[in-house]
Amino acid sequence: RSEVRPHPRGVALIISPWNFPIQLPIGNLVDALAAGNVCILKPSEKSVHVTKLLTELLTSGKYVDERAVTVVNGGKEVAEDLLKGKVDVISYTGGVEVGRLVA
């Protein structure tokens, strides 16, 4: 017998890369929301069109409760600011420079 038990941690920060602009952020977002977390999604600034689409879809309130997801756009400086904030769990896929800040 198997079962799934949600274990919310609070605020999940998801920082995603340019080379998997839909698969990684959406997969991590679904997992975090299913566990009962609220999410801050910071897509790559290099995937301009996908970032615009994700922002529109996830903040419209049509597909996801707008209180559950916040999309923040910007570059390295924005990621640094988000990492200084209060988050309970971080999902990061990307380069070494920002990875050092996450660690």
PDB file of N, CA and C in Angstrom:
ATOM      1  N   ARG A   1       0.846  -1.174   0.000  1.00  0.00           N
ATOM      2  CA  ARG A   1       0.000   0.000   0.000  1.00  0.00           C
ATOM      3  C   ARG A   1       0.893   1.238   0.000  1.00  0.00           C
ATOM      4  N   SER A   2       0.559   2.173  -0.852  1.00  0.00           N
ATOM      5  CA  SER A   2       1.308   3.434  -0.865  1.00  0.00           C
ATOM      6  C   SER A   2       0.328   4.582  -0.700  1.00  0.00           C
ATOM      7  N   GLU A   3       0.841   5.661  -0.190  1.00  0.00           N
ATOM      8  CA  GLU A   3       0.019   6.850  -0.023  1.00  0.00           C
ATOM      9  C   GLU A   3       0.896   8.086  -0.092  1.00  0.00           C
ATOM     10  N   VAL A   4       0.265   9.185  -0.420  1.00  0.00           N
ATOM     11  CA  VAL A   4       0.958  10.465  -0.502  1.00  0.00           C
ATOM     12  C   VAL A   4       0.422  11.342   0.616  1.00  0.00           C
ATOM     13  N   ARG A   5       1.333  11.931   1.362  1.00  0.00           N
ATOM     14  CA  ARG A   5       0.939  12.832   2.443  1.00  0.00           C
ATOM     15  C   ARG A   5       1.576  14.203   2.201  1.00  0.00           C
ATOM     16  N   PRO A   6       0.765  15.215   2.054  1.00  0.00           N
ATOM     17  CA  PRO A   6       1.336  16.552   1.888  1.00  0.00           C
ATOM     18  C   PRO A   6       2.110  16.969   3.138  1.00  0.00           C
ATOM     19  N   HIS A   7       3.244  17.568   2.916  1.00  0.00           N
ATOM     20  CA  HIS A   7       4.054  18.059   4.028  1.00  0.00           C
ATOM     21  C   HIS A   7       4.503  19.491   3.693  1.00  0.00           C
ATOM     22  N   PRO A   8       3.624  20.460   3.911  1.00  0.00           N
ATOM     23  CA  PRO A   8       3.985  21.836   3.540  1.00  0.00           C
ATOM     24  C   PRO A   8       5.121  22.371   4.387  1.00  0.00           C
ATOM     25  N   ARG A   9       5.982  23.119   3.760  1.00  0.00           N
ATOM     26  CA  ARG A   9       7.092  23.761   4.464  1.00  0.00           C
ATOM     27  C   ARG A   9       6.890  25.262   4.582  1.00  0.00           C
ATOM     28  N   GLY A  10       6.023  25.825   3.745  1.00  0.00           N
ATOM     29  CA  GLY A  10       5.769  27.266   3.797  1.00  0.00           C
ATOM     30  C   GLY A  10       5.943  27.899   2.436  1.00  0.00           C
ATOM     31  N   VAL A  11       6.991  28.698   2.292  1.00  0.00           N
ATOM     32  CA  VAL A  11       7.255  29.413   1.045  1.00  0.00           C
ATOM     33  C   VAL A  11       8.356  28.685   0.274  1.00  0.00           C
ATOM     34  N   ALA A  12       8.037  28.287  -0.961  1.00  0.00           N
ATOM     35  CA  ALA A  12       9.003  27.615  -1.828  1.00  0.00           C
ATOM     36  C   ALA A  12       9.474  28.595  -2.897  1.00  0.00           C
ATOM     37  N   LEU A  13      10.773  28.775  -2.986  1.00  0.00           N
ATOM     38  CA  LEU A  13      11.374  29.616  -4.017  1.00  0.00           C
ATOM     39  C   LEU A  13      11.879  28.703  -5.127  1.00  0.00           C
ATOM     40  N   ILE A  14      11.413  28.947  -6.344  1.00  0.00           N
ATOM     41  CA  ILE A  14      11.803  28.134  -7.493  1.00  0.00           C
ATOM     42  C   ILE A  14      12.517  29.038  -8.489  1.00  0.00           C
ATOM     43  N   ILE A  15      13.805  28.804  -8.668  1.00  0.00           N
ATOM     44  CA  ILE A  15      14.611  29.565  -9.624  1.00  0.00           C
ATOM     45  C   ILE A  15      14.954  28.608 -10.755  1.00  0.00           C
ATOM     46  N   SER A  16      14.509  28.946 -11.965  1.00  0.00           N
ATOM     47  CA  SER A  16      14.646  28.002 -13.073  1.00  0.00           C
ATOM     48  C   SER A  16      15.572  28.520 -14.172  1.00  0.00           C
ATOM     49  N   PRO A  17      16.140  27.595 -14.959  1.00  0.00           N
ATOM     50  CA  PRO A  17      17.109  27.955 -15.992  1.00  0.00           C
ATOM     51  C   PRO A  17      16.467  28.283 -17.338  1.00  0.00           C
ATOM     52  N   TRP A  18      17.277  28.805 -18.237  1.00  0.00           N
ATOM     53  CA  TRP A  18      16.800  29.177 -19.564  1.00  0.00           C
ATOM     54  C   TRP A  18      16.640  27.964 -20.467  1.00  0.00           C
ATOM     55  N   ASN A  19      17.403  26.882 -20.233  1.00  0.00           N
ATOM     56  CA  ASN A  19      17.406  25.783 -21.193  1.00  0.00           C
ATOM     57  C   ASN A  19      16.291  24.751 -20.979  1.00  0.00           C
ATOM     58  N   PHE A  20      15.580  24.818 -19.865  1.00  0.00           N
ATOM     59  CA  PHE A  20      14.360  24.029 -19.653  1.00  0.00           C
ATOM     60  C   PHE A  20      13.313  24.967 -19.079  1.00  0.00           C
ATOM     61  N   PRO A  21      12.876  25.953 -19.862  1.00  0.00           N
ATOM     62  CA  PRO A  21      12.074  27.041 -19.312  1.00  0.00           C
ATOM     63  C   PRO A  21      10.653  26.688 -18.899  1.00  0.00           C
ATOM     64  N   ILE A  22      10.134  25.537 -19.354  1.00  0.00           N
ATOM     65  CA  ILE A  22       8.778  25.146 -18.965  1.00  0.00           C
ATOM     66  C   ILE A  22       8.809  23.912 -18.067  1.00  0.00           C
ATOM     67  N   GLN A  23       9.516  22.880 -18.481  1.00  0.00           N
ATOM     68  CA  GLN A  23       9.506  21.610 -17.759  1.00  0.00           C
ATOM     69  C   GLN A  23       9.950  21.758 -16.307  1.00  0.00           C
ATOM     70  N   LEU A  24      11.091  22.353 -16.054  1.00  0.00           N
ATOM     71  CA  LEU A  24      11.594  22.437 -14.678  1.00  0.00           C
ATOM     72  C   LEU A  24      10.744  23.323 -13.774  1.00  0.00           C
ATOM     73  N   PRO A  25      10.409  24.541 -14.185  1.00  0.00           N
ATOM     74  CA  PRO A  25       9.624  25.347 -13.242  1.00  0.00           C
ATOM     75  C   PRO A  25       8.220  24.805 -12.994  1.00  0.00           C
ATOM     76  N   ILE A  26       7.566  24.301 -14.033  1.00  0.00           N
ATOM     77  CA  ILE A  26       6.202  23.798 -13.850  1.00  0.00           C
ATOM     78  C   ILE A  26       6.215  22.512 -13.014  1.00  0.00           C
ATOM     79  N   GLY A  27       7.162  21.617 -13.292  1.00  0.00           N
ATOM     80  CA  GLY A  27       7.260  20.393 -12.502  1.00  0.00           C
ATOM     81  C   GLY A  27       7.488  20.684 -11.027  1.00  0.00           C
ATOM     82  N   ASN A  28       8.424  21.566 -10.742  1.00  0.00           N
ATOM     83  CA  ASN A  28       8.702  21.938  -9.349  1.00  0.00           C
ATOM     84  C   ASN A  28       7.528  22.689  -8.721  1.00  0.00           C
ATOM     85  N   LEU A  29       6.877  23.517  -9.502  1.00  0.00           N
ATOM     86  CA  LEU A  29       5.725  24.271  -9.015  1.00  0.00           C
ATOM     87  C   LEU A  29       4.580  23.336  -8.635  1.00  0.00           C
ATOM     88  N   VAL A  30       4.287  22.376  -9.488  1.00  0.00           N
ATOM     89  CA  VAL A  30       3.214  21.419  -9.206  1.00  0.00           C
ATOM     90  C   VAL A  30       3.530  20.638  -7.932  1.00  0.00           C
ATOM     91  N   ASP A  31       4.764  20.180  -7.805  1.00  0.00           N
ATOM     92  CA  ASP A  31       5.155  19.432  -6.605  1.00  0.00           C
ATOM     93  C   ASP A  31       5.006  20.281  -5.346  1.00  0.00           C
ATOM     94  N   ALA A  32       5.485  21.505  -5.404  1.00  0.00           N
ATOM     95  CA  ALA A  32       5.432  22.380  -4.231  1.00  0.00           C
ATOM     96  C   ALA A  32       4.000  22.734  -3.854  1.00  0.00           C
ATOM     97  N   LEU A  33       3.172  23.032  -4.847  1.00  0.00           N
ATOM     98  CA  LEU A  33       1.771  23.350  -4.567  1.00  0.00           C
ATOM     99  C   LEU A  33       1.023  22.131  -4.035  1.00  0.00           C
ATOM    100  N   ALA A  34       1.290  20.966  -4.607  1.00  0.00           N
ATOM    101  CA  ALA A  34       0.628  19.740  -4.149  1.00  0.00           C
ATOM    102  C   ALA A  34       0.988  19.421  -2.706  1.00  0.00           C
ATOM    103  N   ALA A  35       2.170  19.820  -2.288  1.00  0.00           N
ATOM    104  CA  ALA A  35       2.590  19.589  -0.906  1.00  0.00           C
ATOM    105  C   ALA A  35       1.982  20.614   0.049  1.00  0.00           C
ATOM    106  N   GLY A  36       1.349  21.653  -0.508  1.00  0.00           N
ATOM    107  CA  GLY A  36       0.690  22.647   0.332  1.00  0.00           C
ATOM    108  C   GLY A  36       1.460  23.931   0.543  1.00  0.00           C
ATOM    109  N   ASN A  37       2.497  24.155  -0.250  1.00  0.00           N
ATOM    110  CA  ASN A  37       3.306  25.365  -0.123  1.00  0.00           C
ATOM    111  C   ASN A  37       2.747  26.498  -0.973  1.00  0.00           C
ATOM    112  N   VAL A  38       3.132  27.703  -0.653  1.00  0.00           N
ATOM    113  CA  VAL A  38       2.960  28.826  -1.569  1.00  0.00           C
ATOM    114  C   VAL A  38       4.297  28.992  -2.275  1.00  0.00           C
ATOM    115  N   CYS A  39       4.281  29.543  -3.484  1.00  0.00           N
ATOM    116  CA  CYS A  39       5.486  29.540  -4.308  1.00  0.00           C
ATOM    117  C   CYS A  39       5.835  30.911  -4.855  1.00  0.00           C
ATOM    118  N   ILE A  40       7.135  31.127  -4.922  1.00  0.00           N
ATOM    119  CA  ILE A  40       7.695  32.262  -5.648  1.00  0.00           C
ATOM    120  C   ILE A  40       8.476  31.654  -6.801  1.00  0.00           C
ATOM    121  N   LEU A  41       8.081  31.970  -8.013  1.00  0.00           N
ATOM    122  CA  LEU A  41       8.747  31.443  -9.201  1.00  0.00           C
ATOM    123  C   LEU A  41       9.559  32.558  -9.839  1.00  0.00           C
ATOM    124  N   LYS A  42      10.855  32.296 -10.036  1.00  0.00           N
ATOM    125  CA  LYS A  42      11.732  33.247 -10.709  1.00  0.00           C
ATOM    126  C   LYS A  42      12.282  32.548 -11.954  1.00  0.00           C
ATOM    127  N   PRO A  43      11.584  32.718 -13.098  1.00  0.00           N
ATOM    128  CA  PRO A  43      12.077  32.103 -14.332  1.00  0.00           C
ATOM    129  C   PRO A  43      13.296  32.854 -14.870  1.00  0.00           C
ATOM    130  N   SER A  44      13.995  32.222 -15.783  1.00  0.00           N
ATOM    131  CA  SER A  44      15.181  32.840 -16.369  1.00  0.00           C
ATOM    132  C   SER A  44      14.819  34.079 -17.180  1.00  0.00           C
ATOM    133  N   GLU A  45      15.628  35.091 -17.018  1.00  0.00           N
ATOM    134  CA  GLU A  45      15.438  36.318 -17.802  1.00  0.00           C
ATOM    135  C   GLU A  45      15.846  36.118 -19.257  1.00  0.00           C
ATOM    136  N   LYS A  46      16.535  35.011 -19.547  1.00  0.00           N
ATOM    137  CA  LYS A  46      16.988  34.738 -20.917  1.00  0.00           C
ATOM    138  C   LYS A  46      15.906  34.089 -21.772  1.00  0.00           C
ATOM    139  N   SER A  47      14.872  33.555 -21.155  1.00  0.00           N
ATOM    140  CA  SER A  47      13.756  32.939 -21.874  1.00  0.00           C
ATOM    141  C   SER A  47      12.589  33.921 -21.896  1.00  0.00           C
ATOM    142  N   VAL A  48      12.746  34.982 -22.612  1.00  0.00           N
ATOM    143  CA  VAL A  48      11.832  36.114 -22.562  1.00  0.00           C
ATOM    144  C   VAL A  48      10.386  35.728 -22.852  1.00  0.00           C
ATOM    145  N   HIS A  49      10.150  35.004 -23.917  1.00  0.00           N
ATOM    146  CA  HIS A  49       8.777  34.684 -24.320  1.00  0.00           C
ATOM    147  C   HIS A  49       8.117  33.692 -23.361  1.00  0.00           C
ATOM    148  N   VAL A  50       8.865  32.683 -22.935  1.00  0.00           N
ATOM    149  CA  VAL A  50       8.315  31.713 -21.982  1.00  0.00           C
ATOM    150  C   VAL A  50       8.063  32.381 -20.636  1.00  0.00           C
ATOM    151  N   THR A  51       8.975  33.243 -20.215  1.00  0.00           N
ATOM    152  CA  THR A  51       8.799  33.962 -18.952  1.00  0.00           C
ATOM    153  C   THR A  51       7.535  34.818 -18.997  1.00  0.00           C
ATOM    154  N   LYS A  52       7.303  35.478 -20.118  1.00  0.00           N
ATOM    155  CA  LYS A  52       6.092  36.286 -20.272  1.00  0.00           C
ATOM    156  C   LYS A  52       4.846  35.410 -20.198  1.00  0.00           C
ATOM    157  N   LEU A  53       4.886  34.278 -20.884  1.00  0.00           N
ATOM    158  CA  LEU A  53       3.750  33.356 -20.879  1.00  0.00           C
ATOM    159  C   LEU A  53       3.478  32.810 -19.474  1.00  0.00           C
ATOM    160  N   LEU A  54       4.523  32.342 -18.781  1.00  0.00           N
ATOM    161  CA  LEU A  54       4.349  31.830 -17.421  1.00  0.00           C
ATOM    162  C   LEU A  54       3.782  32.895 -16.496  1.00  0.00           C
ATOM    163  N   THR A  55       4.266  34.113 -16.634  1.00  0.00           N
ATOM    164  CA  THR A  55       3.771  35.210 -15.808  1.00  0.00           C
ATOM    165  C   THR A  55       2.281  35.430 -16.049  1.00  0.00           C
ATOM    166  N   GLU A  56       1.881  35.470 -17.311  1.00  0.00           N
ATOM    167  CA  GLU A  56       0.466  35.683 -17.640  1.00  0.00           C
ATOM    168  C   GLU A  56      -0.416  34.551 -17.119  1.00  0.00           C
ATOM    169  N   LEU A  57       0.002  33.312 -17.359  1.00  0.00           N
ATOM    170  CA  LEU A  57      -0.818  32.158 -16.977  1.00  0.00           C
ATOM    171  C   LEU A  57      -0.913  31.971 -15.462  1.00  0.00           C
ATOM    172  N   LEU A  58       0.201  32.182 -14.778  1.00  0.00           N
ATOM    173  CA  LEU A  58       0.232  31.874 -13.348  1.00  0.00           C
ATOM    174  C   LEU A  58      -0.249  33.015 -12.455  1.00  0.00           C
ATOM    175  N   THR A  59      -0.361  34.209 -12.998  1.00  0.00           N
ATOM    176  CA  THR A  59      -0.817  35.335 -12.166  1.00  0.00           C
ATOM    177  C   THR A  59      -2.221  35.813 -12.531  1.00  0.00           C
ATOM    178  N   SER A  60      -2.840  35.170 -13.509  1.00  0.00           N
ATOM    179  CA  SER A  60      -4.174  35.601 -13.947  1.00  0.00           C
ATOM    180  C   SER A  60      -5.269  35.172 -12.983  1.00  0.00           C
ATOM    181  N   GLY A  61      -5.007  34.153 -12.176  1.00  0.00           N
ATOM    182  CA  GLY A  61      -6.027  33.611 -11.287  1.00  0.00           C
ATOM    183  C   GLY A  61      -6.945  32.615 -11.988  1.00  0.00           C
ATOM    184  N   LYS A  62      -6.734  32.422 -13.274  1.00  0.00           N
ATOM    185  CA  LYS A  62      -7.583  31.516 -14.046  1.00  0.00           C
ATOM    186  C   LYS A  62      -7.195  30.048 -13.845  1.00  0.00           C
ATOM    187  N   TYR A  63      -5.898  29.779 -13.719  1.00  0.00           N
ATOM    188  CA  TYR A  63      -5.417  28.404 -13.636  1.00  0.00           C
ATOM    189  C   TYR A  63      -4.911  28.029 -12.245  1.00  0.00           C
ATOM    190  N   VAL A  64      -4.381  28.998 -11.544  1.00  0.00           N
ATOM    191  CA  VAL A  64      -3.814  28.775 -10.210  1.00  0.00           C
ATOM    192  C   VAL A  64      -4.282  29.917  -9.321  1.00  0.00           C
ATOM    193  N   ASP A  65      -4.580  29.607  -8.094  1.00  0.00           N
ATOM    194  CA  ASP A  65      -4.971  30.649  -7.142  1.00  0.00           C
ATOM    195  C   ASP A  65      -3.854  31.692  -7.055  1.00  0.00           C
ATOM    196  N   GLU A  66      -4.189  32.929  -7.352  1.00  0.00           N
ATOM    197  CA  GLU A  66      -3.168  33.989  -7.389  1.00  0.00           C
ATOM    198  C   GLU A  66      -2.511  34.231  -6.034  1.00  0.00           C
ATOM    199  N   ARG A  67      -3.111  33.743  -4.956  1.00  0.00           N
ATOM    200  CA  ARG A  67      -2.485  33.860  -3.632  1.00  0.00           C
ATOM    201  C   ARG A  67      -1.421  32.792  -3.413  1.00  0.00           C
ATOM    202  N   ALA A  68      -1.435  31.757  -4.250  1.00  0.00           N
ATOM    203  CA  ALA A  68      -0.521  30.636  -4.065  1.00  0.00           C
ATOM    204  C   ALA A  68       0.782  30.781  -4.845  1.00  0.00           C
ATOM    205  N   VAL A  69       0.768  31.599  -5.907  1.00  0.00           N
ATOM    206  CA  VAL A  69       1.952  31.718  -6.760  1.00  0.00           C
ATOM    207  C   VAL A  69       2.249  33.181  -7.042  1.00  0.00           C
ATOM    208  N   THR A  70       3.500  33.539  -6.882  1.00  0.00           N
ATOM    209  CA  THR A  70       4.000  34.855  -7.279  1.00  0.00           C
ATOM    210  C   THR A  70       5.109  34.620  -8.287  1.00  0.00           C
ATOM    211  N   VAL A  71       5.066  35.327  -9.395  1.00  0.00           N
ATOM    212  CA  VAL A  71       6.120  35.225 -10.405  1.00  0.00           C
ATOM    213  C   VAL A  71       6.926  36.512 -10.351  1.00  0.00           C
ATOM    214  N   VAL A  72       8.239  36.352 -10.209  1.00  0.00           N
ATOM    215  CA  VAL A  72       9.142  37.497 -10.121  1.00  0.00           C
ATOM    216  C   VAL A  72      10.097  37.422 -11.302  1.00  0.00           C
ATOM    217  N   ASN A  73      10.166  38.487 -12.072  1.00  0.00           N
ATOM    218  CA  ASN A  73      11.026  38.514 -13.252  1.00  0.00           C
ATOM    219  C   ASN A  73      12.250  39.381 -13.001  1.00  0.00           C
ATOM    220  N   GLY A  74      13.361  38.986 -13.636  1.00  0.00           N
ATOM    221  CA  GLY A  74      14.587  39.755 -13.507  1.00  0.00           C
ATOM    222  C   GLY A  74      15.799  38.860 -13.610  1.00  0.00           C
ATOM    223  N   GLY A  75      16.952  39.477 -13.454  1.00  0.00           N
ATOM    224  CA  GLY A  75      18.218  38.767 -13.602  1.00  0.00           C
ATOM    225  C   GLY A  75      18.832  38.335 -12.293  1.00  0.00           C
ATOM    226  N   LYS A  76      20.144  38.298 -12.300  1.00  0.00           N
ATOM    227  CA  LYS A  76      20.917  37.820 -11.158  1.00  0.00           C
ATOM    228  C   LYS A  76      20.630  38.629  -9.896  1.00  0.00           C
ATOM    229  N   GLU A  77      20.503  39.936 -10.054  1.00  0.00           N
ATOM    230  CA  GLU A  77      20.267  40.800  -8.894  1.00  0.00           C
ATOM    231  C   GLU A  77      18.941  40.463  -8.212  1.00  0.00           C
ATOM    232  N   VAL A  78      17.927  40.168  -9.008  1.00  0.00           N
ATOM    233  CA  VAL A  78      16.619  39.795  -8.463  1.00  0.00           C
ATOM    234  C   VAL A  78      16.732  38.467  -7.719  1.00  0.00           C
ATOM    235  N   ALA A  79      17.460  37.513  -8.302  1.00  0.00           N
ATOM    236  CA  ALA A  79      17.663  36.226  -7.631  1.00  0.00           C
ATOM    237  C   ALA A  79      18.377  36.424  -6.299  1.00  0.00           C
ATOM    238  N   GLU A  80      19.381  37.291  -6.277  1.00  0.00           N
ATOM    239  CA  GLU A  80      20.101  37.576  -5.030  1.00  0.00           C
ATOM    240  C   GLU A  80      19.165  38.159  -3.978  1.00  0.00           C
ATOM    241  N   ASP A  81      18.309  39.090  -4.388  1.00  0.00           N
ATOM    242  CA  ASP A  81      17.357  39.692  -3.450  1.00  0.00           C
ATOM    243  C   ASP A  81      16.371  38.650  -2.908  1.00  0.00           C
ATOM    244  N   LEU A  82      15.895  37.774  -3.782  1.00  0.00           N
ATOM    245  CA  LEU A  82      14.970  36.736  -3.341  1.00  0.00           C
ATOM    246  C   LEU A  82      15.631  35.793  -2.339  1.00  0.00           C
ATOM    247  N   LEU A  83      16.901  35.496  -2.562  1.00  0.00           N
ATOM    248  CA  LEU A  83      17.613  34.594  -1.657  1.00  0.00           C
ATOM    249  C   LEU A  83      17.861  35.223  -0.286  1.00  0.00           C
ATOM    250  N   LYS A  84      17.839  36.537  -0.212  1.00  0.00           N
ATOM    251  CA  LYS A  84      17.999  37.224   1.078  1.00  0.00           C
ATOM    252  C   LYS A  84      16.706  37.221   1.882  1.00  0.00           C
ATOM    253  N   GLY A  85      15.579  36.956   1.203  1.00  0.00           N
ATOM    254  CA  GLY A  85      14.272  36.986   1.844  1.00  0.00           C
ATOM    255  C   GLY A  85      13.992  35.718   2.632  1.00  0.00           C
ATOM    256  N   LYS A  86      12.818  35.696   3.235  1.00  0.00           N
ATOM    257  CA  LYS A  86      12.401  34.555   4.056  1.00  0.00           C
ATOM    258  C   LYS A  86      11.730  33.518   3.167  1.00  0.00           C
ATOM    259  N   VAL A  87      12.429  32.434   2.879  1.00  0.00           N
ATOM    260  CA  VAL A  87      11.855  31.296   2.175  1.00  0.00           C
ATOM    261  C   VAL A  87      12.183  30.042   2.977  1.00  0.00           C
ATOM    262  N   ASP A  88      11.347  29.041   2.842  1.00  0.00           N
ATOM    263  CA  ASP A  88      11.514  27.830   3.628  1.00  0.00           C
ATOM    264  C   ASP A  88      12.176  26.691   2.859  1.00  0.00           C
ATOM    265  N   VAL A  89      12.040  26.704   1.557  1.00  0.00           N
ATOM    266  CA  VAL A  89      12.658  25.674   0.722  1.00  0.00           C
ATOM    267  C   VAL A  89      12.997  26.304  -0.628  1.00  0.00           C
ATOM    268  N   ILE A  90      14.130  25.887  -1.199  1.00  0.00           N
ATOM    269  CA  ILE A  90      14.588  26.450  -2.470  1.00  0.00           C
ATOM    270  C   ILE A  90      14.811  25.330  -3.469  1.00  0.00           C
ATOM    271  N   SER A  91      14.298  25.531  -4.675  1.00  0.00           N
ATOM    272  CA  SER A  91      14.600  24.658  -5.801  1.00  0.00           C
ATOM    273  C   SER A  91      15.361  25.509  -6.803  1.00  0.00           C
ATOM    274  N   TYR A  92      16.614  25.144  -7.056  1.00  0.00           N
ATOM    275  CA  TYR A  92      17.444  25.924  -7.967  1.00  0.00           C
ATOM    276  C   TYR A  92      18.087  25.014  -8.989  1.00  0.00           C
ATOM    277  N   THR A  93      17.970  25.386 -10.244  1.00  0.00           N
ATOM    278  CA  THR A  93      18.703  24.750 -11.325  1.00  0.00           C
ATOM    279  C   THR A  93      19.303  25.874 -12.134  1.00  0.00           C
ATOM    280  N   GLY A  94      20.613  25.869 -12.281  1.00  0.00           N
ATOM    281  CA  GLY A  94      21.249  26.934 -13.032  1.00  0.00           C
ATOM    282  C   GLY A  94      22.748  26.914 -12.873  1.00  0.00           C
ATOM    283  N   GLY A  95      23.346  28.075 -13.074  1.00  0.00           N
ATOM    284  CA  GLY A  95      24.788  28.201 -13.095  1.00  0.00           C
ATOM    285  C   GLY A  95      25.442  28.238 -11.720  1.00  0.00           C
ATOM    286  N   VAL A  96      26.756  28.174 -11.756  1.00  0.00           N
ATOM    287  CA  VAL A  96      27.559  28.119 -10.544  1.00  0.00           C
ATOM    288  C   VAL A  96      27.505  29.406  -9.740  1.00  0.00           C
ATOM    289  N   GLU A  97      27.507  30.543 -10.418  1.00  0.00           N
ATOM    290  CA  GLU A  97      27.569  31.830  -9.719  1.00  0.00           C
ATOM    291  C   GLU A  97      26.391  32.011  -8.760  1.00  0.00           C
ATOM    292  N   VAL A  98      25.180  31.842  -9.232  1.00  0.00           N
ATOM    293  CA  VAL A  98      24.013  31.954  -8.367  1.00  0.00           C
ATOM    294  C   VAL A  98      23.922  30.733  -7.450  1.00  0.00           C
ATOM    295  N   GLY A  99      24.357  29.581  -7.941  1.00  0.00           N
ATOM    296  CA  GLY A  99      24.361  28.371  -7.123  1.00  0.00           C
ATOM    297  C   GLY A  99      25.153  28.549  -5.839  1.00  0.00           C
ATOM    298  N   ARG A 100      26.241  29.279  -5.907  1.00  0.00           N
ATOM    299  CA  ARG A 100      27.026  29.560  -4.683  1.00  0.00           C
ATOM    300  C   ARG A 100      26.225  30.400  -3.695  1.00  0.00           C
ATOM    301  N   LEU A 101      25.408  31.298  -4.206  1.00  0.00           N
ATOM    302  CA  LEU A 101      24.571  32.109  -3.327  1.00  0.00           C
ATOM    303  C   LEU A 101      23.490  31.259  -2.673  1.00  0.00           C
ATOM    304  N   VAL A 102      22.953  30.302  -3.411  1.00  0.00           N
ATOM    305  CA  VAL A 102      21.911  29.421  -2.873  1.00  0.00           C
ATOM    306  C   VAL A 102      22.493  28.561  -1.765  1.00  0.00           C
ATOM    307  N   ALA A 103      23.682  28.047  -1.993  1.00  0.00           N
ATOM    308  CA  ALA A 103      24.314  27.155  -1.010  1.00  0.00           C
ATOM    309  C   ALA A 103      24.638  27.956   0.229  1.00  0.00           C
TER     310      ALA A 103
END
